[in-house]
Amino acid sequence: MKLNEQRFLILTALAGGALHGYGLVAEIAELTDGRERPRPGALYHGLDKLTEQGLVHVDREAVVDGRLRRYYALTTEGRQRLATEANQRQTTAQLAIGRLGTV
Amino acid sequence: MTQNRVTRNRARIARWSCGGLGPARRAEILGHIDDAEAAGVGLSRTETLSICAMGARARTIAELPSLVAALPLALLAFVAYGYVYSEHFAPWDLMEEIPSTDPKIAALRSAAELAWVVVLPLGLYAGWRAARRVRRHAYRLAGAYVAAVLVMVGQARLFIERTEWFAQPLEPSHVDAVSPYSASMLAIAVGLPAMFIILDALFPAPAQTAPTRVDDHRSDPADPASGPDLTALLALATPGLFVVIAALWVLPFTALTWLSDSFSRRQKMTATIVAVAPLLLVLAYVVATGDPDGDGLSVIGLLLAATALQLATWLWLAGTVLRLHRTPPDRG
């Protein structure tokens, strides 16, 4: 099944290394120049689903100033899936750009 | 209101909303809120609402098994209360045969009315308080049991008072009489879970620390002279009442079973079949015999068998819930 935009962005953000929930929000916002800022409900639900699918796993937990941070990281399968999705999206985007060029 | 105060209030509301989440996820979200505050930006309105929605959804799912598990006791209370009430109070007999001026009877009936009016809200409140204070799921189950039993006791009283309506075939003229009753059933069926959810949202349990898992709440008619009057039970077999029961209790609770994460697919299928099949059987019997009131023992026998089956199923489901919540938090 194709990844939706938000889950694709979560995997993309995690490709740079393990991140905790709030860190993921910040990273996605930065990657998209502020266009995307996942809401907590969608973010944690997405992380749960990606974990169920074996694309993401809990890397470690840390307590920082009394705050629990659970870091998520890509699994090997998640990395492969991201690469596949990125290639498909690139192909689609090139197709769109090519067509626009002929208009 | 200053921006700081707005963001502080948003954070406070978001923290309250986390009460329904499992300990691990709750701690994670609390960390998320703290991180947002530490970053100096706080939560936006949509982020706050998103966390509230997460809490409300988790709370709803967490309470469903408790309410589903409350049914066996509620059904027992329903039958027991109906038996006692018909034998000792027999309101329809009292009204017809015993002068209503009898002070003893009048006092007894007034006391029963008063007890019902006072005990129900007190019972609901006490059950909820016990659940909140102790913060252990077993006690939350007990609270839900008390609440559900009291609601069903009240329902039994209504059933018996309205026996005459249901002992007759439904005609257009009866619809008006049934409507207020149906409305009260609907109000309770919807109101009870809603009350738990609202009270839980208003008075959340304090947040727990040291979580170890992502989410742990993945939360009776025969001879009146020879014994108890069974007219009330016979009345239960009428199609109109079955439709009401099916529409307002059996089907919603079956649907809730499907929504719960606590039960396997096999358990959900069994609960559905056990809940729906007796209703269909009785309706089929009534259609086949053309006797909307049933002929007595055959319908009652079917009812009792169905009740026994349902009790067994609900107990099975309740056992599953209890086992699930006794699972050590760091297992799985």
Short mmCIF file of N, CA, C and O in Angstrom, two decimals, chain B residues 107-205:
data_model
loop_
_atom_site.label_atom_id
_atom_site.label_comp_id
_atom_site.label_asym_id
_atom_site.label_seq_id
_atom_site.Cartn_x
_atom_site.Cartn_y
_atom_site.Cartn_z
N ALA B 107 -46.37 4.03 51.60
CA ALA B 107 -45.04 4.38 52.14
C ALA B 107 -43.96 3.54 51.48
O ALA B 107 -42.89 4.04 51.12
N LEU B 108 -44.29 2.25 51.31
CA LEU B 108 -43.32 1.34 50.69
C LEU B 108 -43.00 1.78 49.26
O LEU B 108 -41.83 1.82 48.85
N ARG B 109 -44.07 2.14 48.54
CA ARG B 109 -43.86 2.55 47.15
C ARG B 109 -43.10 3.87 47.07
O ARG B 109 -42.23 4.04 46.24
N SER B 110 -43.44 4.77 48.00
CA SER B 110 -42.73 6.05 48.01
C SER B 110 -41.25 5.84 48.30
O SER B 110 -40.39 6.46 47.70
N ALA B 111 -40.99 4.93 49.26
CA ALA B 111 -39.60 4.66 49.63
C ALA B 111 -38.86 4.08 48.43
O ALA B 111 -37.69 4.45 48.16
N ALA B 112 -39.53 3.18 47.70
CA ALA B 112 -38.90 2.58 46.52
C ALA B 112 -38.61 3.64 45.47
O ALA B 112 -37.53 3.66 44.86
N GLU B 113 -39.56 4.53 45.27
CA GLU B 113 -39.37 5.62 44.30
C GLU B 113 -38.18 6.48 44.71
O GLU B 113 -37.31 6.79 43.91
N LEU B 114 -38.20 6.84 46.00
CA LEU B 114 -37.16 7.73 46.50
C LEU B 114 -35.78 7.07 46.39
O LEU B 114 -34.80 7.68 45.96
N ALA B 115 -35.76 5.78 46.77
CA ALA B 115 -34.48 5.06 46.71
C ALA B 115 -33.95 5.06 45.28
O ALA B 115 -32.76 5.29 45.04
N TRP B 116 -34.85 4.83 44.33
CA TRP B 116 -34.43 4.80 42.93
C TRP B 116 -33.87 6.14 42.50
O TRP B 116 -32.79 6.23 41.92
N VAL B 117 -34.61 7.20 42.87
CA VAL B 117 -34.20 8.53 42.44
C VAL B 117 -32.88 8.93 43.09
O VAL B 117 -32.00 9.51 42.46
N VAL B 118 -32.72 8.56 44.38
CA VAL B 118 -31.52 8.98 45.10
C VAL B 118 -30.34 8.05 44.83
O VAL B 118 -29.22 8.49 44.62
N VAL B 119 -30.64 6.74 44.79
CA VAL B 119 -29.55 5.77 44.72
C VAL B 119 -28.85 5.77 43.36
O VAL B 119 -27.64 5.64 43.28
N LEU B 120 -29.63 5.97 42.31
CA LEU B 120 -29.00 5.91 40.99
C LEU B 120 -27.88 6.94 40.83
O LEU B 120 -26.73 6.57 40.57
N PRO B 121 -28.19 8.23 41.01
CA PRO B 121 -27.09 9.19 40.84
C PRO B 121 -25.97 8.99 41.86
O PRO B 121 -24.80 9.12 41.52
N LEU B 122 -26.36 8.63 43.12
CA LEU B 122 -25.32 8.40 44.14
C LEU B 122 -24.45 7.22 43.76
O LEU B 122 -23.22 7.26 43.91
N GLY B 123 -25.11 6.16 43.26
CA GLY B 123 -24.35 4.98 42.85
C GLY B 123 -23.41 5.27 41.71
O GLY B 123 -22.25 4.84 41.71
N LEU B 124 -23.92 6.03 40.75
CA LEU B 124 -23.07 6.40 39.61
C LEU B 124 -21.88 7.21 40.09
O LEU B 124 -20.73 6.97 39.72
N TYR B 125 -22.18 8.16 40.96
CA TYR B 125 -21.12 9.02 41.47
C TYR B 125 -20.10 8.22 42.29
O TYR B 125 -18.89 8.34 42.10
N ALA B 126 -20.61 7.35 43.19
CA ALA B 126 -19.71 6.58 44.04
C ALA B 126 -18.85 5.64 43.20
O ALA B 126 -17.64 5.52 43.43
N GLY B 127 -19.48 5.01 42.20
CA GLY B 127 -18.72 4.11 41.34
C GLY B 127 -17.62 4.83 40.61
O GLY B 127 -16.48 4.38 40.54
N TRP B 128 -17.97 6.00 40.12
CA TRP B 128 -16.97 6.77 39.39
C TRP B 128 -15.86 7.24 40.31
O TRP B 128 -14.68 7.15 39.99
N ARG B 129 -16.23 7.71 41.53
CA ARG B 129 -15.21 8.19 42.45
C ARG B 129 -14.25 7.07 42.84
O ARG B 129 -13.04 7.26 42.91
N ALA B 130 -14.84 5.89 43.12
CA ALA B 130 -13.99 4.75 43.49
C ALA B 130 -13.00 4.45 42.38
O ALA B 130 -11.81 4.23 42.61
N ALA B 131 -13.51 4.51 41.16
CA ALA B 131 -12.65 4.21 40.02
C ALA B 131 -11.54 5.23 39.89
O ALA B 131 -10.37 4.90 39.68
N ARG B 132 -11.87 6.48 40.05
CA ARG B 132 -10.88 7.54 39.88
C ARG B 132 -9.85 7.53 40.99
O ARG B 132 -8.66 7.72 40.77
N ARG B 133 -10.34 7.30 42.24
CA ARG B 133 -9.44 7.42 43.39
C ARG B 133 -8.41 6.30 43.39
O ARG B 133 -7.25 6.51 43.68
N VAL B 134 -8.88 5.12 43.12
CA VAL B 134 -7.98 3.97 43.24
C VAL B 134 -7.10 3.81 42.00
O VAL B 134 -5.97 3.37 42.08
N ARG B 135 -7.62 4.22 40.89
CA ARG B 135 -6.85 4.23 39.66
C ARG B 135 -6.33 2.86 39.26
O ARG B 135 -5.27 2.71 38.65
N ARG B 136 -7.05 1.83 39.65
CA ARG B 136 -6.68 0.51 39.15
C ARG B 136 -7.83 0.00 38.32
O ARG B 136 -8.99 0.19 38.66
N HIS B 137 -7.51 -0.68 37.26
CA HIS B 137 -8.57 -1.02 36.32
C HIS B 137 -9.63 -1.91 36.94
O HIS B 137 -10.80 -1.81 36.62
N ALA B 138 -9.22 -2.79 37.86
CA ALA B 138 -10.19 -3.68 38.50
C ALA B 138 -11.26 -2.86 39.20
O ALA B 138 -12.44 -3.19 39.18
N TYR B 139 -10.85 -1.77 39.82
CA TYR B 139 -11.81 -0.94 40.53
C TYR B 139 -12.63 -0.11 39.56
O TYR B 139 -13.77 0.24 39.83
N ARG B 140 -12.03 0.22 38.46
CA ARG B 140 -12.81 0.93 37.45
C ARG B 140 -13.91 0.01 36.94
O ARG B 140 -15.04 0.43 36.70
N LEU B 141 -13.57 -1.27 36.79
CA LEU B 141 -14.58 -2.25 36.39
C LEU B 141 -15.68 -2.31 37.43
O LEU B 141 -16.86 -2.29 37.10
N ALA B 142 -15.29 -2.33 38.73
CA ALA B 142 -16.29 -2.41 39.80
C ALA B 142 -17.20 -1.19 39.74
O ALA B 142 -18.41 -1.30 39.89
N GLY B 143 -16.61 -0.03 39.50
CA GLY B 143 -17.39 1.19 39.39
C GLY B 143 -18.39 1.11 38.25
O GLY B 143 -19.56 1.48 38.38
N ALA B 144 -17.91 0.60 37.13
CA ALA B 144 -18.79 0.46 35.97
C ALA B 144 -19.90 -0.55 36.25
O ALA B 144 -21.04 -0.37 35.84
N TYR B 145 -19.55 -1.64 36.98
CA TYR B 145 -20.54 -2.64 37.36
C TYR B 145 -21.65 -2.00 38.19
O TYR B 145 -22.83 -2.16 37.91
N VAL B 146 -21.25 -1.24 39.22
CA VAL B 146 -22.24 -0.62 40.10
C VAL B 146 -23.16 0.28 39.29
O VAL B 146 -24.39 0.23 39.41
N ALA B 147 -22.55 1.09 38.46
CA ALA B 147 -23.34 2.02 37.66
C ALA B 147 -24.31 1.28 36.74
O ALA B 147 -25.50 1.60 36.68
N ALA B 148 -23.79 0.28 36.04
CA ALA B 148 -24.62 -0.45 35.08
C ALA B 148 -25.74 -1.21 35.78
O ALA B 148 -26.87 -1.26 35.30
N VAL B 149 -25.42 -1.81 36.95
CA VAL B 149 -26.45 -2.56 37.69
C VAL B 149 -27.57 -1.62 38.12
O VAL B 149 -28.75 -1.91 37.98
N LEU B 150 -27.17 -0.45 38.62
CA LEU B 150 -28.19 0.50 39.07
C LEU B 150 -29.04 0.99 37.91
O LEU B 150 -30.26 1.12 38.03
N VAL B 151 -28.40 1.22 36.80
CA VAL B 151 -29.17 1.65 35.63
C VAL B 151 -30.14 0.55 35.22
O VAL B 151 -31.31 0.80 34.94
N MET B 152 -29.66 -0.70 35.23
CA MET B 152 -30.51 -1.80 34.80
C MET B 152 -31.63 -2.07 35.81
O MET B 152 -32.72 -2.48 35.45
N VAL B 153 -31.36 -1.83 37.11
CA VAL B 153 -32.42 -1.97 38.12
C VAL B 153 -33.53 -0.99 37.81
O VAL B 153 -34.72 -1.32 37.84
N GLY B 154 -33.14 0.21 37.49
CA GLY B 154 -34.12 1.22 37.11
C GLY B 154 -34.87 0.82 35.86
O GLY B 154 -36.08 0.99 35.76
N GLN B 155 -34.13 0.23 34.94
CA GLN B 155 -34.76 -0.23 33.71
C GLN B 155 -35.76 -1.34 33.99
O GLN B 155 -36.85 -1.37 33.42
N ALA B 156 -35.41 -2.26 34.91
CA ALA B 156 -36.30 -3.37 35.26
C ALA B 156 -37.62 -2.81 35.79
O ALA B 156 -38.70 -3.30 35.46
N ARG B 157 -37.49 -1.78 36.60
CA ARG B 157 -38.69 -1.17 37.17
C ARG B 157 -39.57 -0.60 36.05
O ARG B 157 -40.79 -0.78 36.04
N LEU B 158 -38.91 0.03 35.11
CA LEU B 158 -39.68 0.58 33.99
C LEU B 158 -40.32 -0.52 33.16
O LEU B 158 -41.46 -0.42 32.73
N PHE B 159 -39.56 -1.60 32.96
CA PHE B 159 -40.08 -2.73 32.19
C PHE B 159 -41.38 -3.22 32.82
O PHE B 159 -42.39 -3.42 32.15
N ILE B 160 -41.33 -3.44 34.14
CA ILE B 160 -42.47 -4.04 34.82
C ILE B 160 -43.65 -3.08 34.84
O ILE B 160 -44.80 -3.47 34.64
N GLU B 161 -43.38 -1.80 35.07
CA GLU B 161 -44.47 -0.83 35.09
C GLU B 161 -45.19 -0.78 33.75
O GLU B 161 -46.37 -0.50 33.67
N ARG B 162 -44.45 -1.05 32.71
CA ARG B 162 -45.03 -0.93 31.38
C ARG B 162 -45.40 -2.26 30.76
O ARG B 162 -45.54 -2.39 29.55
N THR B 163 -45.50 -3.28 31.62
CA THR B 163 -45.80 -4.62 31.13
C THR B 163 -47.03 -4.63 30.24
O THR B 163 -47.04 -5.26 29.18
N GLU B 164 -48.06 -3.91 30.66
CA GLU B 164 -49.31 -3.97 29.91
C GLU B 164 -49.14 -3.47 28.48
O GLU B 164 -49.78 -3.94 27.56
N TRP B 165 -48.27 -2.52 28.30
CA TRP B 165 -48.04 -2.03 26.95
C TRP B 165 -47.44 -3.13 26.08
O TRP B 165 -47.85 -3.37 24.97
N PHE B 166 -46.46 -3.78 26.68
CA PHE B 166 -45.72 -4.73 25.87
C PHE B 166 -46.43 -6.08 25.76
O PHE B 166 -46.08 -6.89 24.91
N ALA B 167 -47.41 -6.34 26.64
CA ALA B 167 -48.15 -7.59 26.58
C ALA B 167 -49.16 -7.58 25.45
O ALA B 167 -49.77 -8.58 25.13
N GLN B 168 -49.34 -6.42 24.84
CA GLN B 168 -50.27 -6.33 23.72
C GLN B 168 -49.49 -6.15 22.43
O GLN B 168 -48.39 -5.63 22.45
N PRO B 169 -50.12 -6.54 21.30
CA PRO B 169 -49.44 -6.31 20.03
C PRO B 169 -49.26 -4.81 19.82
O PRO B 169 -50.11 -4.02 20.24
N LEU B 170 -48.19 -4.48 19.19
CA LEU B 170 -47.96 -3.06 18.94
C LEU B 170 -48.93 -2.54 17.90
O LEU B 170 -49.07 -3.11 16.82
N GLU B 171 -49.62 -1.51 18.23
CA GLU B 171 -50.54 -0.85 17.30
C GLU B 171 -50.12 0.61 17.26
O GLU B 171 -49.41 1.09 18.15
N PRO B 172 -50.61 1.32 16.23
CA PRO B 172 -50.21 2.72 16.15
C PRO B 172 -50.46 3.48 17.45
O PRO B 172 -49.69 4.34 17.84
N SER B 173 -51.58 3.13 18.14
CA SER B 173 -51.91 3.86 19.35
C SER B 173 -50.90 3.61 20.46
O SER B 173 -50.82 4.36 21.42
N HIS B 174 -50.14 2.53 20.35
CA HIS B 174 -49.15 2.23 21.38
C HIS B 174 -47.84 2.95 21.16
O HIS B 174 -47.03 3.04 22.06
N VAL B 175 -47.67 3.41 19.97
CA VAL B 175 -46.37 4.00 19.65
C VAL B 175 -46.05 5.17 20.57
O VAL B 175 -44.97 5.29 21.11
N ASP B 176 -47.09 6.01 20.80
CA ASP B 176 -46.86 7.17 21.66
C ASP B 176 -46.48 6.74 23.07
O ASP B 176 -45.69 7.39 23.74
N ALA B 177 -47.10 5.64 23.52
CA ALA B 177 -46.82 5.19 24.88
C ALA B 177 -45.42 4.62 24.99
O ALA B 177 -44.76 4.74 26.02
N VAL B 178 -44.96 4.02 23.93
CA VAL B 178 -43.63 3.40 23.96
C VAL B 178 -42.53 4.45 23.82
O VAL B 178 -41.46 4.31 24.37
N SER B 179 -42.84 5.52 23.13
CA SER B 179 -41.79 6.48 22.81
C SER B 179 -41.02 7.04 24.01
O SER B 179 -39.80 7.05 23.99
N PRO B 180 -41.74 7.48 25.08
CA PRO B 180 -40.97 8.02 26.20
C PRO B 180 -40.04 6.98 26.80
O PRO B 180 -38.92 7.28 27.21
N TYR B 181 -40.54 5.73 26.83
CA TYR B 181 -39.72 4.65 27.37
C TYR B 181 -38.48 4.42 26.50
O TYR B 181 -37.36 4.33 26.99
N SER B 182 -38.73 4.38 25.20
CA SER B 182 -37.60 4.20 24.28
C SER B 182 -36.61 5.34 24.44
O SER B 182 -35.40 5.14 24.41
N ALA B 183 -37.16 6.54 24.62
CA ALA B 183 -36.28 7.70 24.77
C ALA B 183 -35.43 7.56 26.02
O ALA B 183 -34.23 7.88 26.01
N SER B 184 -36.03 7.05 27.11
CA SER B 184 -35.24 6.91 28.33
C SER B 184 -34.16 5.85 28.16
O SER B 184 -33.04 6.00 28.63
N MET B 185 -34.51 4.76 27.44
CA MET B 185 -33.50 3.73 27.16
C MET B 185 -32.35 4.31 26.36
O MET B 185 -31.18 4.09 26.66
N LEU B 186 -32.74 5.07 25.36
CA LEU B 186 -31.71 5.66 24.50
C LEU B 186 -30.84 6.61 25.30
O LEU B 186 -29.61 6.60 25.19
N ALA B 187 -31.50 7.42 26.14
CA ALA B 187 -30.75 8.39 26.94
C ALA B 187 -29.74 7.68 27.82
O ALA B 187 -28.59 8.12 27.96
N ILE B 188 -30.16 6.54 28.42
CA ILE B 188 -29.25 5.83 29.32
C ILE B 188 -28.16 5.12 28.53
O ILE B 188 -26.99 5.14 28.89
N ALA B 189 -28.57 4.52 27.40
CA ALA B 189 -27.59 3.79 26.58
C ALA B 189 -26.50 4.73 26.09
O ALA B 189 -25.32 4.38 26.06
N VAL B 190 -26.89 5.92 25.74
CA VAL B 190 -25.92 6.90 25.25
C VAL B 190 -25.28 7.63 26.42
O VAL B 190 -24.08 7.91 26.45
N GLY B 191 -26.11 7.90 27.43
CA GLY B 191 -25.66 8.75 28.54
C GLY B 191 -24.61 8.12 29.42
O GLY B 191 -23.71 8.80 29.90
N LEU B 192 -24.72 6.81 29.63
CA LEU B 192 -23.78 6.18 30.57
C LEU B 192 -22.33 6.23 30.07
O LEU B 192 -21.45 6.74 30.78
N PRO B 193 -22.10 5.76 28.86
CA PRO B 193 -20.71 5.90 28.38
C PRO B 193 -20.28 7.35 28.29
O PRO B 193 -19.15 7.69 28.65
N ALA B 194 -21.21 8.20 27.85
CA ALA B 194 -20.86 9.62 27.72
C ALA B 194 -20.48 10.20 29.06
O ALA B 194 -19.53 10.98 29.17
N MET B 195 -21.22 9.80 30.11
CA MET B 195 -20.93 10.33 31.43
C MET B 195 -19.53 9.96 31.89
O MET B 195 -18.78 10.80 32.40
N PHE B 196 -19.17 8.71 31.66
CA PHE B 196 -17.83 8.28 32.05
C PHE B 196 -16.77 9.10 31.32
O PHE B 196 -15.77 9.52 31.89
N ILE B 197 -17.03 9.28 30.04
CA ILE B 197 -16.04 9.99 29.24
C ILE B 197 -15.94 11.44 29.67
O ILE B 197 -14.83 11.98 29.84
N ILE B 198 -17.09 12.07 29.90
CA ILE B 198 -17.08 13.49 30.29
C ILE B 198 -16.45 13.66 31.66
O ILE B 198 -15.59 14.52 31.87
N LEU B 199 -16.86 12.80 32.63
CA LEU B 199 -16.29 12.92 33.97
C LEU B 199 -14.78 12.67 33.94
O LEU B 199 -14.01 13.34 34.62
N ASP B 200 -14.40 11.71 33.13
CA ASP B 200 -12.99 11.39 33.01
C ASP B 200 -12.22 12.57 32.42
O ASP B 200 -11.10 12.86 32.81
N ALA B 201 -12.86 13.26 31.48
CA ALA B 201 -12.20 14.40 30.86
C ALA B 201 -12.11 15.57 31.83
O ALA B 201 -11.10 16.28 31.87
N LEU B 202 -13.16 15.75 32.62
CA LEU B 202 -13.18 16.88 33.56
C LEU B 202 -12.26 16.66 34.75
O LEU B 202 -11.65 17.58 35.26
N PHE B 203 -12.20 15.39 35.21
CA PHE B 203 -11.39 15.10 36.38
C PHE B 203 -10.41 13.97 36.06
O PHE B 203 -10.58 12.84 36.52
N PRO B 204 -9.41 14.24 35.29
CA PRO B 204 -8.51 13.16 34.88
C PRO B 204 -7.66 12.66 36.03
O PRO B 204 -7.38 13.41 36.98
N ALA B 205 -7.27 11.40 35.93
CA ALA B 205 -6.37 10.84 36.93
C ALA B 205 -5.01 11.49 36.76
O ALA B 205 -4.61 11.85 35.65
#
